Amino acid sequence: KLDQKGSDHCLKMNDRFGFYLTKVAGIDNAHNLHAVHIKDILSTSMGNLQASAQFNYMFDIPWLIQQYPVEFRSKPLLIVHGMQRETKAEYDMAAMNYSNVKLCQAKMEIMYGTHHTKMMLLLYDNGMRVVITTANNIHQDWYQKTQGVWISPLFPKLDKGEASAGDSDTHFKKDLLEYLSAYKLNGLKEWQEHIKQHNMSSAKVFILGSVPGRHLGEKKTAFGHLKLRKILQEHGPSVSEVKGWPVVGQFSSIGSMGPNKDNWLCAEWRESLSTAKGLGGLRTADAPLKLIFPTKDNIRLSLEGYPAGASVPYSIHTAKKQQFLHEYFHQWRAEVQGRSRAMPHIKTYLRMSPDSKKIAWFAVTSSNLSKAAWGALEKKQSQLMIRSYEIGVLFLPQMFGAEKFFEVQDKECQNSGEFPVPYDLPPTPYTKQDRPWLWDIPYKDLPDTHGNMWCPS
Ligand SMILES: CNc1ccc(C(=O)O)c(C(=O)O)c1
């Protein structure tokens, strides 16, 4: 369906799940039929915009304004970021040119945290939408990378004092409000109010949020990997059904996680992701772990070439402290979506059947593989310490009318109930020669797609 101007900036709503990849320039357009560009999300075909809020890490404000249809460019726009010092000043300066743009700086009170969350709140004259993505608000994040986008249904306005609090079976509205109130920012109050005034009962995904802090007591399971553990304990597959099923993590950056797997990765983190419904969430015996992270050659031979690696910030200083990780690594391969050369900036996590034909759940989030994003237990596991703001969504089969599991969509553009996993399953292990991409060392042996070498300063 085309919007009234006939422009193709409109969504082919194949949205059983509301989950899309971003359009990629330079690949066969057949692979972009069900993909979205930011202009599609902001287009008039999605609703008559009254105001919006953009949460992100990186902003090119003039570029962002240009992504709105001309008739929406003067609507109130709230930009929520976590920048400080010079970059904060740059954003303040850039926003001065737009009287409709306001800025909101998230508190960053814990060292090394980032405001990583990538979310759009879109208020229309007849409702509102929530969009959660992995792409920064800059041109190159929407150009030749593999990025994920979840677009909510249109949430209608509640009638004045309507009885129903307008929440869903996945308590989407309550969790989104809890996430926003954790910022403790007056500048967000109006958007918290907008959310309260809308009926979000049609939301079928769970919110996976992270907020900086040391979360304990009731709040211990509100965020990070313990929130995922809690949802899987209550609504996940049963232990007997998923015994031995691998956990797959796919991400574009890696934090420091100690000298061996038992410090965090294959202890608390994998424990949460391999949680199943059962007596006290008995975890299944150690689930095999498969981590998908681009090799140096994935980056070198990508559409962007070595510069793709500027968005895959794995530092040699971190890598050399955790060589144990490399036994879990798998290549980036996405033939199913025509995106093997569109480097991943998307972050996804899933639980896969041994024959890789089914998945028990799927999450798309801003969270990379790091303690900063997912949290680390402290003080005899009494509190979960999180450094960054993150947000993502979790898809459980029963919330989408699927029997037990999602069938994996292994051919493109199937409109059936299969889940569109963005990459090839089963994942392909690194060869003996493969090395993980490291962004802060030179590569002068082989040129990239554009004939260039990589010489980071
Ligand atoms: C230190 N800053 C960042 C590190 C990693 C990422 C990523 O998403 O991989 C981002 C971002 O793109 O938001 C920022």
Coordinates of C-alpha atoms and ligand atoms in Angstrom, one line a residue:
K1 CA 0.0 0.0 0.0
L2 CA 1.4 3.4 -0.9
D3 CA 0.6 6.5 1.1
Q4 CA -1.4 9.3 -0.6
K5 CA 1.5 10.8 -2.3
G6 CA 2.3 7.4 -3.8
S7 CA 5.8 7.6 -2.3
D8 CA 7.1 4.2 -1.3
H9 CA 8.0 5.5 2.1
C10 CA 5.3 3.3 3.6
L11 CA 5.4 0.0 5.4
K12 CA 4.4 -3.3 3.8
M13 CA 2.9 -4.3 7.1
N14 CA 3.9 -8.0 7.2
D15 CA 3.7 -7.3 10.8
R16 CA 2.7 -10.5 12.5
F17 CA 5.6 -9.6 14.9
G18 CA 6.2 -6.0 14.1
F19 CA 9.9 -6.9 13.7
Y20 CA 11.8 -5.6 10.7
L21 CA 15.3 -5.1 9.4
T22 CA 16.5 -1.8 8.1
K23 CA 16.8 -1.2 4.3
V24 CA 20.3 -1.8 2.9
A25 CA 21.6 0.2 0.0
G26 CA 23.5 -1.8 -2.7
I27 CA 21.8 -5.2 -2.4
D28 CA 19.1 -6.8 -4.6
N29 CA 16.0 -4.9 -3.7
A30 CA 14.1 -8.2 -3.3
H31 CA 15.9 -8.3 0.1
N32 CA 14.4 -4.9 1.0
L33 CA 10.7 -5.6 0.4
H34 CA 10.0 -6.1 4.1
A35 CA 12.7 -3.8 5.4
V36 CA 12.2 -0.3 6.7
H37 CA 14.1 3.0 6.5
I38 CA 13.7 5.6 9.1
K39 CA 11.7 7.7 6.6
D40 CA 9.1 4.9 6.4
I41 CA 8.7 4.8 10.2
L42 CA 8.2 8.6 10.4
S43 CA 6.1 8.8 7.2
T44 CA 2.5 10.2 7.1
S45 CA 1.3 6.7 6.3
M46 CA 2.0 5.7 9.9
G47 CA -0.2 8.5 11.4
N48 CA -0.6 12.3 11.6
L49 CA 2.3 13.1 13.9
Q50 CA 1.7 15.7 16.7
A51 CA 5.0 15.2 18.6
S52 CA 7.8 12.7 19.1
A53 CA 10.6 11.8 21.4
Q54 CA 13.9 10.2 20.1
F55 CA 16.1 8.3 22.6
N56 CA 19.5 7.4 21.3
Y57 CA 23.3 7.3 21.8
M58 CA 24.4 9.2 18.7
F59 CA 22.5 12.0 16.9
D60 CA 23.1 14.0 13.8
I61 CA 20.3 16.4 14.5
P62 CA 20.0 18.1 11.1
W63 CA 20.0 14.6 9.5
L64 CA 17.3 13.4 11.9
I65 CA 15.0 16.4 11.2
Q66 CA 15.4 15.6 7.4
Q67 CA 14.0 12.1 8.0
Y68 CA 10.6 13.5 9.0
P69 CA 8.2 14.4 6.3
V70 CA 8.4 18.1 5.6
E71 CA 5.0 18.7 7.3
F72 CA 6.2 17.1 10.5
R73 CA 9.6 18.9 10.8
S74 CA 8.3 21.6 13.1
K75 CA 6.4 19.4 15.5
P76 CA 7.7 19.2 19.0
L77 CA 10.7 16.8 19.2
L78 CA 12.4 15.8 22.4
I79 CA 15.9 14.3 22.1
V80 CA 17.0 12.1 25.0
H81 CA 20.8 11.5 25.1
G82 CA 23.5 10.7 27.7
M83 CA 26.3 12.9 26.3
Q84 CA 28.4 15.1 28.6
R85 CA 30.9 18.0 28.2
E86 CA 31.9 18.8 24.6
T87 CA 29.4 16.4 22.9
K88 CA 26.6 17.7 25.1
A89 CA 27.5 21.2 24.0
E90 CA 27.6 20.2 20.3
Y91 CA 24.0 18.8 20.7
D92 CA 22.8 21.9 22.5
M93 CA 24.3 24.1 19.7
A94 CA 22.8 22.0 16.9
A95 CA 19.4 22.1 18.5
M96 CA 19.4 25.8 18.7
N97 CA 18.6 26.0 15.0
Y98 CA 15.3 24.3 15.6
S99 CA 12.8 26.0 18.0
N100 CA 10.7 22.8 18.2
V101 CA 13.6 20.7 19.4
K102 CA 14.2 20.2 23.2
L103 CA 17.1 18.2 24.7
C104 CA 17.0 16.0 27.7
Q105 CA 20.3 14.7 29.2
A106 CA 20.0 11.3 31.0
K107 CA 21.9 11.1 34.3
M108 CA 25.1 9.0 33.9
E109 CA 26.1 8.5 37.5
I110 CA 28.0 5.2 37.1
M111 CA 31.4 5.2 35.3
Y112 CA 31.7 3.7 31.8
G113 CA 27.9 3.7 31.3
T114 CA 26.3 4.9 28.1
H115 CA 22.8 6.0 27.1
H116 CA 22.5 3.2 24.6
T117 CA 18.7 3.0 24.4
K118 CA 17.4 3.6 20.9
M119 CA 13.6 4.3 21.0
M120 CA 11.0 6.5 19.3
L121 CA 7.8 7.6 21.0
L122 CA 5.4 8.9 18.3
L123 CA 2.3 10.8 19.2
Y124 CA -0.4 11.1 16.5
D125 CA -3.8 12.7 16.5
N126 CA -5.5 9.3 16.9
G127 CA -3.1 7.4 19.1
M128 CA 0.6 6.6 19.6
R129 CA 3.3 4.1 18.6
V130 CA 6.5 2.9 20.3
V131 CA 9.5 2.0 18.1
I132 CA 12.5 0.2 19.5
T133 CA 15.6 -0.2 17.3
T134 CA 19.3 -0.8 17.3
A135 CA 20.3 2.1 14.9
N136 CA 21.7 5.4 16.0
N137 CA 20.2 8.6 14.6
I138 CA 22.9 9.1 12.0
H139 CA 23.0 8.4 8.2
Q140 CA 25.4 5.4 8.2
D141 CA 23.5 3.4 10.8
W142 CA 20.5 3.3 8.3
Y143 CA 22.6 2.8 5.1
Q144 CA 24.5 -0.5 4.7
K145 CA 24.2 -2.3 8.1
T146 CA 22.0 -5.0 9.5
Q147 CA 19.8 -3.3 12.1
G148 CA 16.7 -4.3 13.9
V149 CA 13.4 -2.4 14.4
W150 CA 10.3 -3.3 16.4
I151 CA 7.3 -1.1 15.5
S152 CA 4.3 -1.3 17.9
P153 CA 0.7 -1.5 16.7
L154 CA -1.1 1.9 16.8
F155 CA -2.1 2.3 20.5
P156 CA -5.5 4.1 20.7
K157 CA -6.1 6.9 23.1
L158 CA -8.0 5.9 26.3
D159 CA -11.3 7.7 26.9
K160 CA -11.1 10.1 29.8
G161 CA -10.8 8.1 33.0
E162 CA -11.4 4.8 31.1
A163 CA -11.5 2.0 33.6
S164 CA -8.9 -0.3 31.9
A165 CA -5.3 0.8 32.6
G166 CA -4.8 -0.3 29.0
D167 CA -2.1 -2.8 29.6
S168 CA -1.3 -6.1 27.9
D169 CA -0.7 -9.7 29.0
T170 CA 3.1 -8.9 28.8
H171 CA 2.6 -5.8 31.1
F172 CA 4.2 -3.8 28.3
K173 CA 2.8 -0.4 29.5
K174 CA 3.7 -0.9 33.2
D175 CA 7.3 -1.9 32.3
L176 CA 7.7 1.0 29.8
L177 CA 6.5 3.4 32.5
E178 CA 8.8 1.8 35.1
Y179 CA 11.7 2.2 32.6
L180 CA 11.0 5.9 31.9
S181 CA 10.4 6.8 35.6
A182 CA 13.9 5.4 36.4
Y183 CA 15.4 8.3 34.5
K184 CA 14.0 10.6 37.2
L185 CA 13.9 13.5 34.7
N186 CA 11.2 16.2 34.7
G187 CA 11.7 16.4 31.0
L188 CA 10.2 13.0 30.5
K189 CA 7.0 13.6 32.6
E190 CA 4.9 14.7 29.6
W191 CA 5.8 11.4 27.7
Q192 CA 5.0 9.3 30.7
E193 CA 1.6 11.0 30.7
H194 CA 1.1 10.4 27.0
I195 CA 1.8 6.7 27.6
K196 CA -0.6 6.6 30.6
Q197 CA -3.3 8.0 28.3
H198 CA -3.0 5.2 25.7
N199 CA -4.4 1.7 25.5
M200 CA -1.4 -0.6 25.0
S201 CA -3.3 -3.9 25.5
S202 CA -2.4 -5.0 21.9
A203 CA 1.3 -5.2 22.8
K204 CA 2.5 -8.8 22.6
V205 CA 6.2 -8.3 23.4
F206 CA 7.9 -8.0 26.8
I207 CA 10.1 -5.0 27.5
L208 CA 13.7 -5.7 28.4
G209 CA 15.2 -2.5 29.9
S210 CA 18.4 -1.6 31.6
V211 CA 18.9 1.5 33.8
P212 CA 22.1 2.5 35.6
G213 CA 22.1 1.6 39.3
R214 CA 22.5 -1.0 41.9
H215 CA 19.1 -2.7 41.8
L216 CA 18.1 -4.7 44.9
G217 CA 15.0 -6.1 46.6
E218 CA 11.9 -5.8 44.4
K219 CA 13.9 -3.8 41.8
K220 CA 16.6 -6.6 41.4
T221 CA 14.6 -8.3 38.7
A222 CA 13.2 -5.2 37.1
F223 CA 16.0 -4.7 34.6
G224 CA 18.9 -6.4 32.9
H225 CA 19.5 -10.2 32.6
L226 CA 17.5 -10.9 35.8
K227 CA 14.3 -9.4 34.1
L228 CA 14.8 -11.9 31.3
R229 CA 15.4 -14.7 33.8
K230 CA 12.2 -13.7 35.6
I231 CA 10.1 -13.7 32.4
L232 CA 11.5 -17.1 31.3
Q233 CA 10.9 -18.5 34.8
E234 CA 7.2 -17.5 34.6
H235 CA 6.4 -17.7 30.9
G236 CA 9.3 -19.6 29.3
P237 CA 9.5 -23.1 27.8
S238 CA 9.6 -25.9 30.3
V239 CA 12.9 -27.4 31.3
S240 CA 12.1 -30.8 29.7
E241 CA 11.3 -29.2 26.4
V242 CA 14.5 -27.2 26.0
K243 CA 17.1 -29.4 27.7
G244 CA 20.3 -29.1 25.7
W245 CA 19.0 -26.4 23.4
P246 CA 21.8 -23.9 22.5
V247 CA 21.6 -20.2 23.6
V248 CA 22.7 -17.9 20.7
G249 CA 24.0 -14.4 21.3
Q250 CA 24.6 -12.0 18.5
F251 CA 26.1 -8.5 19.0
S252 CA 28.4 -5.7 17.7
S253 CA 30.5 -5.0 20.8
I254 CA 31.9 -6.9 23.7
G255 CA 32.8 -5.7 27.2
S256 CA 35.4 -7.0 29.6
M257 CA 34.0 -10.1 31.4
G258 CA 36.9 -11.5 33.4
P259 CA 39.7 -14.0 32.7
N260 CA 37.4 -17.1 32.3
K261 CA 33.9 -18.2 31.4
D262 CA 32.9 -18.8 35.0
N263 CA 33.3 -15.2 36.1
W264 CA 30.1 -14.0 34.4
L265 CA 29.5 -15.3 30.9
C266 CA 28.7 -19.0 31.6
A267 CA 27.7 -18.3 35.2
E268 CA 25.0 -15.6 35.8
W269 CA 24.5 -14.4 32.2
R270 CA 24.1 -17.8 30.5
E271 CA 22.1 -19.0 33.6
S272 CA 19.5 -16.2 32.9
L273 CA 19.4 -16.9 29.1
S274 CA 19.0 -20.7 29.7
T275 CA 16.3 -20.3 32.3
A276 CA 13.2 -22.4 31.7
K277 CA 9.8 -22.6 33.4
G278 CA 9.9 -25.0 36.2
L279 CA 10.2 -25.4 39.9
G280 CA 12.1 -22.3 40.9
G281 CA 13.3 -21.9 37.3
L282 CA 15.5 -24.9 37.5
R283 CA 18.0 -24.2 34.8
T284 CA 18.6 -26.8 32.2
A285 CA 22.0 -28.4 32.3
D286 CA 24.6 -26.1 30.9
A287 CA 23.2 -25.0 27.6
P288 CA 25.6 -24.9 24.7
L289 CA 26.5 -21.2 23.9
K290 CA 27.0 -19.9 20.4
L291 CA 28.2 -16.3 20.0
I292 CA 27.9 -14.5 16.6
F293 CA 30.5 -11.7 16.1
P294 CA 32.0 -10.5 12.9
T295 CA 35.4 -11.8 11.8
K296 CA 38.1 -9.5 10.5
D297 CA 37.3 -10.8 7.0
N298 CA 33.5 -10.3 7.5
I299 CA 34.3 -6.6 8.0
R300 CA 37.0 -6.4 5.3
L301 CA 34.7 -7.9 2.6
S302 CA 31.6 -6.1 3.7
L303 CA 29.7 -3.5 1.7
E304 CA 31.3 -0.7 3.7
G305 CA 34.7 -2.3 3.9
Y306 CA 36.9 -1.7 7.0
P307 CA 35.0 1.4 7.9
A308 CA 32.1 -0.9 9.0
G309 CA 34.5 -1.8 11.9
A310 CA 34.2 1.7 13.3
S311 CA 30.8 0.6 14.6
V312 CA 32.1 -2.7 15.9
P313 CA 34.2 -1.4 18.8
Y314 CA 36.0 -4.5 20.2
S315 CA 39.3 -3.4 21.6
I316 CA 42.5 -5.5 21.5
H317 CA 43.1 -4.5 25.2
T318 CA 39.8 -6.2 26.1
A319 CA 40.1 -9.1 23.7
K320 CA 43.6 -10.2 24.9
K321 CA 42.2 -10.5 28.5
Q322 CA 39.5 -13.0 27.4
Q323 CA 40.8 -15.3 24.7
F324 CA 38.5 -18.0 26.2
L325 CA 35.6 -16.2 24.4
H326 CA 37.0 -17.1 21.0
E327 CA 35.9 -20.8 21.3
Y328 CA 32.3 -19.6 21.3
F329 CA 32.6 -17.4 18.2
H330 CA 30.7 -17.8 15.0
Q331 CA 30.8 -15.8 11.8
W332 CA 28.3 -13.3 10.6
R333 CA 26.3 -15.0 7.9
A334 CA 22.9 -13.8 6.7
E335 CA 22.3 -15.3 3.2
V336 CA 18.6 -15.9 4.3
Q337 CA 18.2 -12.1 4.3
G338 CA 20.8 -11.2 1.6
R339 CA 22.8 -9.4 4.3
S340 CA 26.0 -11.4 4.7
R341 CA 27.9 -8.2 3.6
A342 CA 25.7 -5.8 5.6
M343 CA 27.6 -5.7 8.9
P344 CA 25.5 -6.3 12.1
H345 CA 24.8 -3.4 14.4
I346 CA 21.7 -5.3 15.5
K347 CA 21.9 -7.2 18.8
T348 CA 19.8 -10.4 19.2
Y349 CA 19.5 -13.3 21.5
L350 CA 17.6 -16.6 21.1
R351 CA 17.2 -20.2 22.2
M352 CA 17.4 -22.6 19.3
S353 CA 16.5 -26.3 18.9
P354 CA 19.4 -28.6 18.2
D355 CA 18.2 -29.0 14.6
S356 CA 17.9 -25.1 14.4
K357 CA 14.4 -25.4 13.0
K358 CA 12.7 -23.9 16.0
I359 CA 13.3 -21.2 18.6
A360 CA 11.9 -21.0 22.1
W361 CA 12.2 -17.2 22.3
F362 CA 13.8 -14.2 20.5
A363 CA 15.0 -10.9 21.8
V364 CA 16.2 -7.8 19.9
T365 CA 17.8 -5.1 22.0
S366 CA 20.4 -2.3 22.2
S367 CA 22.4 -4.5 24.7
N368 CA 25.7 -5.8 23.5
L369 CA 27.6 -8.7 25.3
S370 CA 28.7 -6.7 28.3
K371 CA 28.2 -6.5 32.1
A372 CA 27.5 -2.8 31.6
A373 CA 24.4 -3.6 29.6
W374 CA 23.0 -6.8 31.2
G375 CA 24.2 -6.2 34.8
A376 CA 26.5 -8.0 37.1
L377 CA 25.5 -9.4 40.5
E378 CA 27.3 -7.9 43.5
K379 CA 27.3 -8.2 47.3
K380 CA 26.6 -11.9 47.5
Q381 CA 24.2 -11.7 44.6
S382 CA 21.9 -9.3 46.6
Q383 CA 22.1 -6.6 43.9
L384 CA 22.4 -6.2 40.2
M385 CA 24.8 -3.5 39.1
I386 CA 24.0 -2.0 35.6
R387 CA 26.0 0.9 34.1
S388 CA 24.0 1.7 30.9
Y389 CA 20.6 2.6 29.7
E390 CA 19.4 -0.1 27.3
I391 CA 16.0 -1.3 25.9
G392 CA 14.9 -4.2 23.8
V393 CA 11.9 -6.5 23.3
L394 CA 11.3 -10.2 23.9
F395 CA 9.1 -12.4 21.7
L396 CA 7.6 -15.5 23.4
P397 CA 5.7 -18.0 21.1
Q398 CA 2.5 -18.2 23.3
M399 CA 2.0 -14.4 23.1
F400 CA 1.8 -14.7 19.3
G401 CA -0.6 -17.7 19.2
A402 CA 2.1 -20.2 18.4
E403 CA 1.8 -23.6 19.9
K404 CA 5.1 -24.2 21.8
F405 CA 7.8 -22.6 19.7
F406 CA 8.4 -20.4 16.7
E407 CA 9.4 -22.1 13.4
V408 CA 12.5 -20.5 12.0
Q409 CA 11.8 -18.7 8.7
D410 CA 14.6 -20.1 6.5
K411 CA 13.5 -18.5 3.3
E412 CA 12.8 -14.8 2.8
C413 CA 9.5 -13.1 2.5
Q414 CA 7.5 -15.9 3.9
N415 CA 4.4 -14.3 5.3
S416 CA 3.6 -17.4 7.4
G417 CA 3.9 -17.7 11.1
E418 CA 7.6 -18.4 10.9
F419 CA 9.9 -16.1 12.9
P420 CA 12.2 -14.0 10.7
V421 CA 15.6 -14.7 12.4
P422 CA 17.9 -12.1 10.7
Y423 CA 20.8 -14.5 10.1
D424 CA 21.6 -18.1 9.0
L425 CA 20.9 -20.8 11.6
P426 CA 22.8 -22.9 12.6
P427 CA 25.6 -20.3 13.0
T428 CA 28.9 -21.1 11.3
P429 CA 31.9 -21.5 13.7
Y430 CA 35.1 -19.5 13.1
T431 CA 37.7 -21.4 11.1
K432 CA 41.1 -21.9 12.6
Q433 CA 42.3 -18.9 10.6
D434 CA 39.4 -16.6 11.6
R435 CA 40.0 -13.8 14.0
P436 CA 37.4 -11.6 15.7
W437 CA 37.3 -8.0 14.3
L438 CA 39.3 -5.7 16.5
W439 CA 38.8 -2.0 15.8
D440 CA 42.0 -0.5 17.2
I441 CA 44.7 -2.4 15.4
P442 CA 45.9 -1.8 11.8
Y443 CA 45.1 -4.3 8.9
K444 CA 47.6 -3.7 6.1
D445 CA 47.8 -7.2 4.6
L446 CA 44.7 -7.3 2.5
P447 CA 42.6 -4.4 1.1
D448 CA 38.9 -4.1 1.8
T449 CA 35.9 -4.0 -0.7
H450 CA 37.0 -0.4 -1.6
G451 CA 40.7 -1.2 -2.0
N452 CA 41.7 0.4 1.3
M453 CA 43.6 -0.7 4.3
W454 CA 42.7 0.0 8.0
C455 CA 45.1 2.2 9.9
P456 CA 43.4 3.4 13.1
S457 CA 45.3 6.3 14.7
Ligands
LIG1 C1 30.8 3.4 23.7 N1 29.7 3.6 22.8 C2 29.1 2.6 22.1 C3 29.5 1.3 22.1 C4 28.8 0.3 21.3 C5 27.7 0.7 20.6 C6 26.9 -0.3 19.8 O1 25.7 -0.2 19.7 O2 27.5 -1.3 19.3 C7 27.3 2.0 20.6 C8 26.1 2.4 19.8 O3 26.1 2.3 18.6 O4 25.1 2.9 20.4 C9 27.9 3.0 21.3

